[in-house]
PDB file of C-alpha atoms in Angstrom:
ATOM      1  CA  ARG A   1      81.138 -50.446  28.952  1.00 57.00           C
ATOM      2  CA  ALA A   2      81.091 -46.816  30.352  1.00 54.00           C
ATOM      3  CA  ALA A   3      80.965 -45.686  26.612  1.00 59.00           C
ATOM      4  CA  ASN A   4      77.976 -48.010  25.983  1.00 60.00           C
ATOM      5  CA  GLU A   5      76.135 -46.929  29.148  1.00 68.00           C
ATOM      6  CA  GLU A   6      76.550 -43.207  28.260  1.00 66.00           C
ATOM      7  CA  GLU A   7      75.202 -43.983  24.631  1.00 62.00           C
ATOM      8  CA  ARG A   8      72.274 -45.941  25.939  1.00 63.00           C
ATOM      9  CA  ALA A   9      71.471 -42.999  28.194  1.00 66.00           C
ATOM     10  CA  LEU A  10      71.301 -40.727  25.401  1.00 64.00           C
ATOM     11  CA  LEU A  11      69.531 -42.959  22.948  1.00 60.00           C
ATOM     12  CA  SER A  12      66.852 -43.309  25.675  1.00 69.00           C
ATOM     13  CA  LEU A  13      66.573 -39.688  25.910  1.00 68.00           C
ATOM     14  CA  GLU A  14      65.840 -39.475  22.319  1.00 70.00           C
ATOM     15  CA  LEU A  15      63.456 -42.336  22.631  1.00 69.00           C
ATOM     16  CA  ALA A  16      61.655 -40.797  25.525  1.00 77.00           C
ATOM     17  CA  LYS A  17      60.607 -37.925  23.084  1.00 81.00           C
ATOM     18  CA  ALA A  18      58.513 -40.669  21.238  1.00 81.00           C
ATOM     19  CA  GLN A  19      57.076 -41.984  24.490  1.00 86.00           C
ATOM     20  CA  PRO A  20      54.044 -39.237  24.437  1.00 88.00           C
ATOM     21  CA  PHE A  21      52.799 -40.682  20.930  1.00 88.00           C
ATOM     22  CA  ALA A  22      52.895 -44.283  23.035  1.00 89.00           C
ATOM     23  CA  ASP A  23      50.932 -42.899  25.905  1.00 91.00           C
ATOM     24  CA  GLU A  24      48.460 -41.342  23.758  1.00 93.00           C
ATOM     25  CA  GLY A  25      47.510 -44.470  22.220  1.00 92.00           C
ATOM     26  CA  GLU A  26      47.409 -46.262  25.420  1.00 92.00           C
ATOM     27  CA  ARG A  27      44.861 -43.440  26.989  1.00 94.00           C
ATOM     28  CA  ALA A  28      42.967 -43.839  23.916  1.00 93.00           C
ATOM     29  CA  VAL A  29      42.473 -47.826  23.971  1.00 93.00           C
ATOM     30  CA  GLY A  30      42.120 -47.234  27.507  1.00 92.00           C
ATOM     31  CA  SER A  31      38.926 -44.899  27.103  1.00 93.00           C
ATOM     32  CA  VAL A  32      37.169 -47.594  25.242  1.00 91.00           C
ATOM     33  CA  GLN A  33      34.201 -49.177  26.777  1.00 89.00           C
ATOM     34  CA  ALA A  34      33.272 -52.906  26.812  1.00 85.00           C
ATOM     35  CA  ALA A  35      29.932 -52.060  25.385  1.00 88.00           C
ATOM     36  CA  GLU A  36      31.284 -50.090  22.829  1.00 86.00           C
ATOM     37  CA  MET A  37      33.235 -52.740  21.518  1.00 86.00           C
ATOM     38  CA  LEU A  38      30.351 -55.375  21.988  1.00 85.00           C
ATOM     39  CA  ASP A  39      28.716 -53.134  19.545  1.00 84.00           C
ATOM     40  CA  LEU A  40      31.409 -52.925  17.000  1.00 82.00           C
ATOM     41  CA  ARG A  41      31.902 -56.727  17.455  1.00 82.00           C
ATOM     42  CA  LYS A  42      27.998 -57.324  16.321  1.00 84.00           C
ATOM     43  CA  VAL A  43      27.648 -54.820  13.929  1.00 84.00           C
ATOM     44  CA  SER A  44      26.922 -56.235  10.228  1.00 83.00           C
ATOM     45  CA  LYS A  45      27.462 -53.285   8.051  1.00 88.00           C
ATOM     46  CA  PRO A  46      29.887 -50.872   9.506  1.00 91.00           C
ATOM     47  CA  SER A  47      30.877 -47.760   7.748  1.00 93.00           C
ATOM     48  CA  ASP A  48      33.855 -47.764   5.277  1.00 94.00           C
ATOM     49  CA  LEU A  49      36.081 -45.638   7.541  1.00 94.00           C
ATOM     50  CA  VAL A  50      35.305 -48.257  10.391  1.00 94.00           C
ATOM     51  CA  LYS A  51      36.555 -51.197   8.355  1.00 94.00           C
ATOM     52  CA  LEU A  52      39.450 -49.024   7.022  1.00 96.00           C
ATOM     53  CA  ILE A  53      40.530 -48.356  10.676  1.00 95.00           C
ATOM     54  CA  PHE A  54      40.397 -52.205  11.562  1.00 95.00           C
ATOM     55  CA  ASP A  55      42.432 -52.896   8.942  1.00 96.00           C
ATOM     56  CA  CYS A  56      44.908 -50.678  10.118  1.00 96.00           C
ATOM     57  CA  VAL A  57      44.856 -51.984  13.700  1.00 96.00           C
ATOM     58  CA  GLY A  58      45.107 -55.790  11.646  1.00 96.00           C
ATOM     59  CA  ILE A  59      48.230 -54.481   9.768  1.00 96.00           C
ATOM     60  CA  LEU A  60      49.892 -53.136  13.332  1.00 96.00           C
ATOM     61  CA  LEU A  61      49.045 -56.314  14.873  1.00 95.00           C
ATOM     62  CA  LYS A  62      50.226 -58.223  11.907  1.00 94.00           C
ATOM     63  CA  GLU A  63      47.113 -60.238  11.522  1.00 95.00           C
ATOM     64  CA  PRO A  64      46.052 -62.095   8.505  1.00 94.00           C
ATOM     65  CA  LEU A  65      44.222 -59.842   5.839  1.00 94.00           C
ATOM     66  CA  ASN A  66      42.557 -60.296   2.626  1.00 94.00           C
ATOM     67  CA  LYS A  67      44.509 -60.545  -1.055  1.00 93.00           C
ATOM     68  CA  PRO A  68      44.346 -57.021  -1.906  1.00 90.00           C
ATOM     69  CA  GLU A  69      41.676 -55.909  -4.559  1.00 94.00           C
ATOM     70  CA  LEU A  70      40.373 -52.506  -5.697  1.00 94.00           C
ATOM     71  CA  THR A  71      37.155 -51.740  -4.990  1.00 95.00           C
ATOM     72  CA  GLU A  72      35.334 -48.226  -4.088  1.00 95.00           C
ATOM     73  CA  ILE A  73      34.816 -46.666  -0.698  1.00 94.00           C
ATOM     74  CA  SER A  74      32.767 -43.963   0.762  1.00 93.00           C
ATOM     75  CA  LEU A  75      34.369 -41.796   3.261  1.00 92.00           C
ATOM     76  CA  GLY A  76      33.322 -38.218   4.577  1.00 88.00           C
ATOM     77  CA  ILE A  77      30.082 -36.468   5.997  1.00 85.00           C
ATOM     78  CA  GLY A  78      27.305 -35.077   4.486  1.00 82.00           C
ATOM     79  CA  LYS A  79      28.319 -32.917   1.693  1.00 84.00           C
ATOM     80  CA  GLU A  80      31.848 -33.938   2.015  1.00 85.00           C
ATOM     81  CA  LYS A  81      30.875 -37.461   1.423  1.00 89.00           C
ATOM     82  CA  ARG A  82      33.232 -38.837  -1.585  1.00 90.00           C
ATOM     83  CA  THR A  83      33.557 -42.283  -3.328  1.00 94.00           C
ATOM     84  CA  ILE A  84      36.941 -43.225  -4.075  1.00 94.00           C
ATOM     85  CA  PRO A  85      39.091 -46.349  -5.334  1.00 95.00           C
ATOM     86  CA  PHE A  86      40.756 -48.068  -2.581  1.00 96.00           C
ATOM     87  CA  PHE A  87      41.742 -51.639  -1.274  1.00 93.00           C
ATOM     88  CA  ALA A  88      38.965 -54.191  -0.627  1.00 95.00           C
ATOM     89  CA  ASP A  89      38.398 -54.348   3.370  1.00 95.00           C
ATOM     90  CA  SER A  90      38.917 -57.496   5.504  1.00 95.00           C
ATOM     91  CA  PHE A  91      36.569 -56.463   8.044  1.00 93.00           C
ATOM     92  CA  LYS A  92      34.873 -59.748   8.340  1.00 92.00           C
ATOM     93  CA  LEU A  93      38.071 -61.803   8.281  1.00 93.00           C
ATOM     94  CA  LEU A  94      39.191 -59.463  11.281  1.00 93.00           C
ATOM     95  CA  GLN A  95      35.657 -59.524  12.979  1.00 90.00           C
ATOM     96  CA  ALA A  96      35.903 -63.402  13.156  1.00 90.00           C
ATOM     97  CA  GLY A  97      39.662 -63.404  14.267  1.00 92.00           C
ATOM     98  CA  MET A  98      41.123 -60.679  16.052  1.00 92.00           C
ATOM     99  CA  LEU A  99      37.569 -58.755  17.201  1.00 89.00           C
ATOM    100  CA  SER A 100      36.402 -62.123  18.561  1.00 88.00           C
ATOM    101  CA  GLU A 101      39.099 -62.061  21.078  1.00 90.00           C
ATOM    102  CA  ALA A 102      38.128 -61.168  24.812  1.00 87.00           C
ATOM    103  CA  ARG A 103      41.203 -59.459  25.592  1.00 91.00           C
ATOM    104  CA  PHE A 104      41.592 -57.353  22.470  1.00 93.00           C
ATOM    105  CA  LEU A 105      41.617 -54.222  23.970  1.00 93.00           C
ATOM    106  CA  GLN A 106      44.258 -55.515  26.645  1.00 94.00           C
ATOM    107  CA  THR A 107      46.235 -56.486  23.331  1.00 94.00           C
ATOM    108  CA  LEU A 108      46.312 -53.035  22.117  1.00 95.00           C
ATOM    109  CA  SER A 109      47.298 -51.675  25.473  1.00 94.00           C
ATOM    110  CA  PHE A 110      50.257 -54.174  25.989  1.00 95.00           C
ATOM    111  CA  PHE A 111      51.403 -53.449  22.515  1.00 95.00           C
ATOM    112  CA  CYS A 112      52.084 -49.702  23.416  1.00 93.00           C
ATOM    113  CA  LYS A 113      53.904 -50.860  26.373  1.00 91.00           C
ATOM    114  CA  ALA A 114      56.063 -53.635  25.263  1.00 90.00           C
ATOM    115  CA  ARG A 115      55.727 -54.176  21.515  1.00 91.00           C
ATOM    116  CA  LYS A 116      55.676 -50.820  19.794  1.00 90.00           C
ATOM    117  CA  ASP A 117      59.332 -51.032  19.115  1.00 86.00           C
ATOM    118  CA  GLU A 118      58.699 -54.069  16.815  1.00 88.00           C
ATOM    119  CA  LEU A 119      57.103 -51.634  14.277  1.00 91.00           C
ATOM    120  CA  THR A 120      59.129 -52.003  10.913  1.00 91.00           C
ATOM    121  CA  ASP A 121      59.357 -49.439   8.011  1.00 91.00           C
ATOM    122  CA  GLU A 122      57.552 -52.242   6.070  1.00 94.00           C
ATOM    123  CA  THR A 123      54.622 -52.448   8.392  1.00 95.00           C
ATOM    124  CA  ILE A 124      54.214 -48.416   8.347  1.00 94.00           C
ATOM    125  CA  GLU A 125      54.527 -48.776   4.544  1.00 95.00           C
ATOM    126  CA  PHE A 126      51.471 -50.672   4.539  1.00 95.00           C
ATOM    127  CA  LEU A 127      49.914 -48.360   6.839  1.00 95.00           C
ATOM    128  CA  LEU A 128      50.499 -45.469   4.619  1.00 96.00           C
ATOM    129  CA  PRO A 129      47.802 -45.470   2.042  1.00 96.00           C
ATOM    130  CA  TYR A 130      45.176 -45.392   4.786  1.00 96.00           C
ATOM    131  CA  LEU A 131      46.644 -42.537   6.794  1.00 95.00           C
ATOM    132  CA  ASP A 132      46.936 -40.522   3.587  1.00 95.00           C
ATOM    133  CA  LEU A 133      43.377 -40.427   3.095  1.00 95.00           C
ATOM    134  CA  GLU A 134      41.816 -36.992   3.611  1.00 91.00           C
ATOM    135  CA  HIS A 135      38.996 -38.321   5.768  1.00 92.00           C
ATOM    136  CA  PHE A 136      41.045 -40.987   7.987  1.00 95.00           C
ATOM    137  CA  THR A 137      40.797 -38.913  11.213  1.00 94.00           C
ATOM    138  CA  PRO A 138      39.403 -39.431  14.501  1.00 94.00           C
ATOM    139  CA  LEU A 139      36.953 -36.594  14.299  1.00 92.00           C
ATOM    140  CA  GLN A 140      35.616 -38.331  11.230  1.00 93.00           C
ATOM    141  CA  ALA A 141      35.703 -42.063  12.994  1.00 93.00           C
ATOM    142  CA  ARG A 142      33.599 -40.137  16.047  1.00 92.00           C
ATOM    143  CA  SER A 143      30.542 -40.103  13.574  1.00 89.00           C
ATOM    144  CA  ALA A 144      30.510 -43.891  13.639  1.00 87.00           C
ATOM    145  CA  SER A 145      31.257 -44.730  17.287  1.00 88.00           C
ATOM    146  CA  LYS A 146      33.410 -43.184  20.387  1.00 92.00           C
ATOM    147  CA  ALA A 147      35.284 -46.800  19.911  1.00 93.00           C
ATOM    148  CA  ALA A 148      36.232 -46.161  16.238  1.00 93.00           C
ATOM    149  CA  GLU A 149      37.382 -42.701  17.334  1.00 94.00           C
ATOM    150  CA  SER A 150      39.705 -44.012  19.721  1.00 95.00           C
ATOM    151  CA  LEU A 151      40.943 -47.024  17.405  1.00 95.00           C
ATOM    152  CA  CYS A 152      41.859 -44.376  14.924  1.00 96.00           C
ATOM    153  CA  VAL A 153      43.904 -42.157  17.413  1.00 96.00           C
ATOM    154  CA  TRP A 154      45.707 -45.357  18.391  1.00 96.00           C
ATOM    155  CA  VAL A 155      46.633 -46.109  14.908  1.00 96.00           C
ATOM    156  CA  LYS A 156      47.961 -42.451  14.258  1.00 96.00           C
ATOM    157  CA  ALA A 157      49.764 -42.418  17.547  1.00 96.00           C
ATOM    158  CA  MET A 158      51.647 -45.832  16.778  1.00 95.00           C
ATOM    159  CA  HIS A 159      52.470 -44.152  13.294  1.00 95.00           C
ATOM    160  CA  SER A 160      53.713 -41.099  15.061  1.00 93.00           C
ATOM    161  CA  TYR A 161      55.769 -43.063  17.502  1.00 92.00           C
ATOM    162  CA  HIS A 162      57.314 -44.838  14.892  1.00 92.00           C
ATOM    163  CA  GLU A 163      58.389 -42.049  12.847  1.00 90.00           C
ATOM    164  CA  ALA A 164      59.698 -40.328  16.061  1.00 87.00           C
ATOM    165  CA  SER A 165      61.845 -43.464  16.983  1.00 85.00           C
ATOM    166  CA  ARG A 166      62.953 -44.632  13.798  1.00 82.00           C
ATOM    167  CA  ASN A 167      66.108 -43.037  13.841  1.00 74.00           C
ATOM    168  CA  VAL A 168      66.675 -44.155  17.340  1.00 73.00           C
ATOM    169  CA  LYS A 169      65.891 -47.613  17.181  1.00 67.00           C
ATOM    170  CA  PRO A 170      68.527 -48.737  14.732  1.00 68.00           C
ATOM    171  CA  LYS A 171      71.144 -47.083  16.831  1.00 66.00           C
ATOM    172  CA  LEU A 172      69.569 -48.937  20.021  1.00 63.00           C
ATOM    173  CA  GLU A 173      69.952 -52.203  17.856  1.00 68.00           C
ATOM    174  CA  LEU A 174      73.238 -51.664  16.849  1.00 67.00           C
ATOM    175  CA  LEU A 175      74.020 -50.696  20.738  1.00 65.00           C
ATOM    176  CA  ARG A 176      72.339 -54.186  21.617  1.00 71.00           C
ATOM    177  CA  LEU A 177      74.504 -56.050  19.287  1.00 72.00           C
ATOM    178  CA  ALA A 178      77.720 -54.131  20.376  1.00 68.00           C
ATOM    179  CA  GLU A 179      76.432 -54.853  24.241  1.00 70.00           C
ATOM    180  CA  ALA A 180      76.190 -58.742  23.227  1.00 78.00           C
ATOM    181  CA  LYS A 181      79.324 -58.874  21.716  1.00 77.00           C
ATOM    182  CA  LEU A 182      80.903 -57.252  24.807  1.00 74.00           C
ATOM    183  CA  GLY A 183      78.913 -59.766  27.180  1.00 78.00           C
ATOM    184  CA  ASP A 184      80.309 -62.654  25.027  1.00 81.00           C
ATOM    185  CA  THR A 185      83.994 -60.875  25.162  1.00 81.00           C
ATOM    186  CA  GLN A 186      83.465 -60.532  29.091  1.00 84.00           C
ATOM    187  CA  LEU A 187      82.333 -64.180  28.989  1.00 86.00           C
ATOM    188  CA  GLU A 188      85.737 -65.263  27.331  1.00 88.00           C
ATOM    189  CA  GLN A 189      87.542 -62.814  29.268  1.00 89.00           C
ATOM    190  CA  ASP A 190      86.580 -64.320  32.888  1.00 89.00           C
ATOM    191  CA  ARG A 191      86.980 -67.766  31.233  1.00 90.00           C
ATOM    192  CA  CYS A 192      90.689 -66.936  30.668  1.00 91.00           C
ATOM    193  CA  GLN A 193      90.912 -65.130  34.162  1.00 91.00           C
ATOM    194  CA  ALA A 194      89.340 -68.565  35.689  1.00 91.00           C
ATOM    195  CA  LYS A 195      92.358 -70.484  33.871  1.00 92.00           C
ATOM    196  CA  LEU A 196      94.713 -67.802  34.692  1.00 91.00           C
ATOM    197  CA  ASP A 197      93.805 -68.134  38.538  1.00 92.00           C
ATOM    198  CA  VAL A 198      94.057 -71.960  38.051  1.00 91.00           C
ATOM    199  CA  CYS A 199      97.458 -71.362  36.528  1.00 92.00           C
ATOM    200  CA  ASN A 200      98.512 -68.808  39.202  1.00 92.00           C
ATOM    201  CA  ASP A 201      97.641 -71.144  42.067  1.00 91.00           C
ATOM    202  CA  VAL A 202      99.653 -74.168  40.173  1.00 91.00           C
ATOM    203  CA  LEU A 203     102.458 -71.516  39.856  1.00 91.00           C
ATOM    204  CA  GLY A 204     102.070 -70.326  43.655  1.00 91.00           C
ATOM    205  CA  LYS A 205     102.557 -74.183  44.618  1.00 92.00           C
ATOM    206  CA  LEU A 206     105.491 -74.482  42.286  1.00 91.00           C
ATOM    207  CA  LYS A 207     107.123 -71.739  43.953  1.00 92.00           C
ATOM    208  CA  GLU A 208     106.304 -73.363  47.451  1.00 91.00           C
ATOM    209  CA  ASP A 209     107.821 -76.724  46.543  1.00 90.00           C
ATOM    210  CA  PHE A 210     110.712 -74.821  44.846  1.00 91.00           C
ATOM    211  CA  GLU A 211     111.360 -72.904  48.243  1.00 91.00           C
ATOM    212  CA  VAL A 212     111.209 -76.191  50.011  1.00 90.00           C
ATOM    213  CA  GLN A 213     113.429 -77.748  47.658  1.00 91.00           C
ATOM    214  CA  LEU A 214     115.684 -74.746  47.836  1.00 89.00           C
ATOM    215  CA  GLU A 215     115.861 -74.752  51.734  1.00 90.00           C
ATOM    216  CA  GLY A 216     116.741 -78.555  51.255  1.00 89.00           C
ATOM    217  CA  LYS A 217     119.737 -77.709  49.022  1.00 91.00           C
ATOM    218  CA  ARG A 218     120.798 -75.244  51.362  1.00 91.00           C
ATOM    219  CA  SER A 219     120.633 -78.109  54.316  1.00 90.00           C
ATOM    220  CA  LEU A 220     122.527 -80.604  51.966  1.00 89.00           C
ATOM    221  CA  ALA A 221     125.110 -77.966  50.972  1.00 89.00           C
ATOM    222  CA  GLU A 222     125.692 -77.262  54.653  1.00 89.00           C
ATOM    223  CA  ALA A 223     125.920 -80.903  55.656  1.00 88.00           C
ATOM    224  CA  THR A 224     128.208 -81.409  52.585  1.00 90.00           C
ATOM    225  CA  ASP A 225     130.595 -78.600  53.856  1.00 89.00           C
ATOM    226  CA  ALA A 226     130.530 -80.035  57.377  1.00 90.00           C
ATOM    227  CA  THR A 227     131.258 -83.540  56.334  1.00 91.00           C
ATOM    228  CA  ARG A 228     134.138 -82.088  54.360  1.00 90.00           C
ATOM    229  CA  VAL A 229     135.592 -80.373  57.315  1.00 89.00           C
ATOM    230  CA  ARG A 230     135.282 -83.752  59.268  1.00 90.00           C
ATOM    231  CA  VAL A 231     137.031 -85.783  56.196  1.00 88.00           C
ATOM    232  CA  SER A 232     139.693 -83.158  56.269  1.00 87.00           C
ATOM    233  CA  ARG A 233     140.502 -83.441  60.024  1.00 87.00           C
ATOM    234  CA  ALA A 234     140.050 -87.317  59.616  1.00 84.00           C
ATOM    235  CA  GLU A 235     142.688 -87.050  56.841  1.00 83.00           C
ATOM    236  CA  GLU A 236     144.897 -84.840  58.838  1.00 83.00           C
ATOM    237  CA  LEU A 237     144.640 -87.482  61.832  1.00 83.00           C
ATOM    238  CA  LEU A 238     145.396 -90.333  59.536  1.00 80.00           C
ATOM    239  CA  GLN A 239     148.274 -88.329  58.389  1.00 79.00           C
ATOM    240  CA  GLY A 240     149.528 -87.916  62.013  1.00 76.00           C
ATOM    241  CA  LEU A 241     149.046 -91.449  62.984  1.00 75.00           C
ATOM    242  CA  ALA A 242     150.940 -92.510  59.902  1.00 75.00           C
ATOM    243  CA  LYS A 243     154.075 -91.160  61.253  1.00 73.00           C
ATOM    244  CA  GLU A 244     153.714 -93.376  64.262  1.00 74.00           C
ATOM    245  CA  THR A 245     153.389 -96.376  62.278  1.00 75.00           C
ATOM    246  CA  ALA A 246     157.169 -97.136  62.176  1.00 71.00           C
ATOM    247  CA  CYS A 247     157.360 -96.629  66.009  1.00 76.00           C
ATOM    248  CA  TRP A 248     154.397 -98.871  66.569  1.00 72.00           C
ATOM    249  CA  THR A 249     155.642-101.335  64.316  1.00 76.00           C
ATOM    250  CA  GLY A 250     159.332-101.496  66.049  1.00 73.00           C
ATOM    251  CA  GLU A 251     157.709-101.667  69.488  1.00 75.00           C
ATOM    252  CA  SER A 252     155.138-104.393  67.981  1.00 74.00           C
ATOM    253  CA  LYS A 253     158.484-106.275  67.260  1.00 74.00           C
ATOM    254  CA  SER A 254     159.880-105.686  70.596  1.00 77.00           C
ATOM    255  CA  TYR A 255     156.925-107.043  72.285  1.00 76.00           C
ATOM    256  CA  ASP A 256     157.025-110.209  70.603  1.00 75.00           C
ATOM    257  CA  GLN A 257     160.733-110.572  71.493  1.00 77.00           C
ATOM    258  CA  ARG A 258     159.900-109.761  74.855  1.00 77.00           C
ATOM    259  CA  ARG A 259     157.074-112.322  75.066  1.00 78.00           C
ATOM    260  CA  LEU A 260     159.491-114.979  73.782  1.00 80.00           C
ATOM    261  CA  HIS A 261     161.955-114.413  76.726  1.00 79.00           C
ATOM    262  CA  LEU A 262     158.920-114.053  79.218  1.00 80.00           C
ATOM    263  CA  ALA A 263     158.897-117.425  80.471  1.00 82.00           C
ATOM    264  CA  GLY A 264     162.624-117.695  80.803  1.00 84.00           C
ATOM    265  CA  ASN A 265     162.879-114.438  82.617  1.00 81.00           C
ATOM    266  CA  VAL A 266     160.092-115.479  85.188  1.00 82.00           C
ATOM    267  CA  ALA A 267     162.027-118.905  85.864  1.00 84.00           C
ATOM    268  CA  GLN A 268     165.409-116.569  86.282  1.00 82.00           C
ATOM    269  CA  VAL A 269     163.466-114.423  88.766  1.00 80.00           C
ATOM    270  CA  CYS A 270     161.999-117.465  90.787  1.00 85.00           C
ATOM    271  CA  THR A 271     165.329-119.256  90.823  1.00 85.00           C
ATOM    272  CA  PHE A 272     166.852-116.048  92.182  1.00 79.00           C
ATOM    273  CA  LEU A 273     163.934-115.438  94.823  1.00 76.00           C
ATOM    274  CA  ALA A 274     164.656-119.165  96.077  1.00 80.00           C
ATOM    275  CA  TYR A 275     168.481-118.997  96.560  1.00 77.00           C
ATOM    276  CA  ALA A 276     168.177-115.649  98.227  1.00 74.00           C
ATOM    277  CA  GLY A 277     165.635-116.759 100.806  1.00 69.00           C
ATOM    278  CA  PRO A 278     163.009-114.820 102.592  1.00 65.00           C
ATOM    279  CA  PHE A 279     163.829-111.154 102.664  1.00 58.00           C
ATOM    280  CA  ASN A 280     165.547-109.927 105.671  1.00 61.00           C
ATOM    281  CA  GLU A 281     164.334-106.659 106.681  1.00 56.00           C
ATOM    282  CA  GLU A 282     167.531-106.105 108.841  1.00 55.00           C
TER     283      GLU A 282
END
């Protein structure tokens, strides 16, 4: 991304060198008075140079034009005026369409600001036969009208801008494509990062559950060890008690024998006491 920003900055500097031509065209359009344009809209038989200028404007704006046909046009002033073969103009068509728009000049100004980079080599190629004409100059156009001069300046300025920026614009387009691809990659990275964050959250919870289970295992192991100790002690106690079993069994049998003789022994004692009489203390 940093490399793209650096490349864009360098290309912007190169493109800025062409900007004065766009500014020149915008100033030329801005200098045209509304009354001058009104005269051009109403004129029925403009000079051939004026017609050619509007053809060039139509080419740059990609307006519909008549099918190319060969004819003769007159260019030049005074003794320099010459008749040469050239394409038939589309002035009537443009006068009814492009020139009839109330915001025609604003369209040209907007073109200088926002649409100038849309110019292609193909469009400029259509323009070259007009620009190569010896008398296709703002000075010659001034003889027709101030507005024609300004529009001629605009046409030449757009051509100059394209020539100055033609090596930069393909690089800018490649840079835009690279940035678009980078943007897509960044989006994909963000999506993957979001999935990774979810996985990390799940992993964190699993770790917490694991720690809880591990602590439970430790507690269970301690309880098991304590139980083993108690069982061991119980076994030792049982072993100790087992040694007394024989004694307890003998005593149990002796108690049974004594119980059988208890009634006779009591009777014998009672008989003795009755025979001996009261106890004489003396």
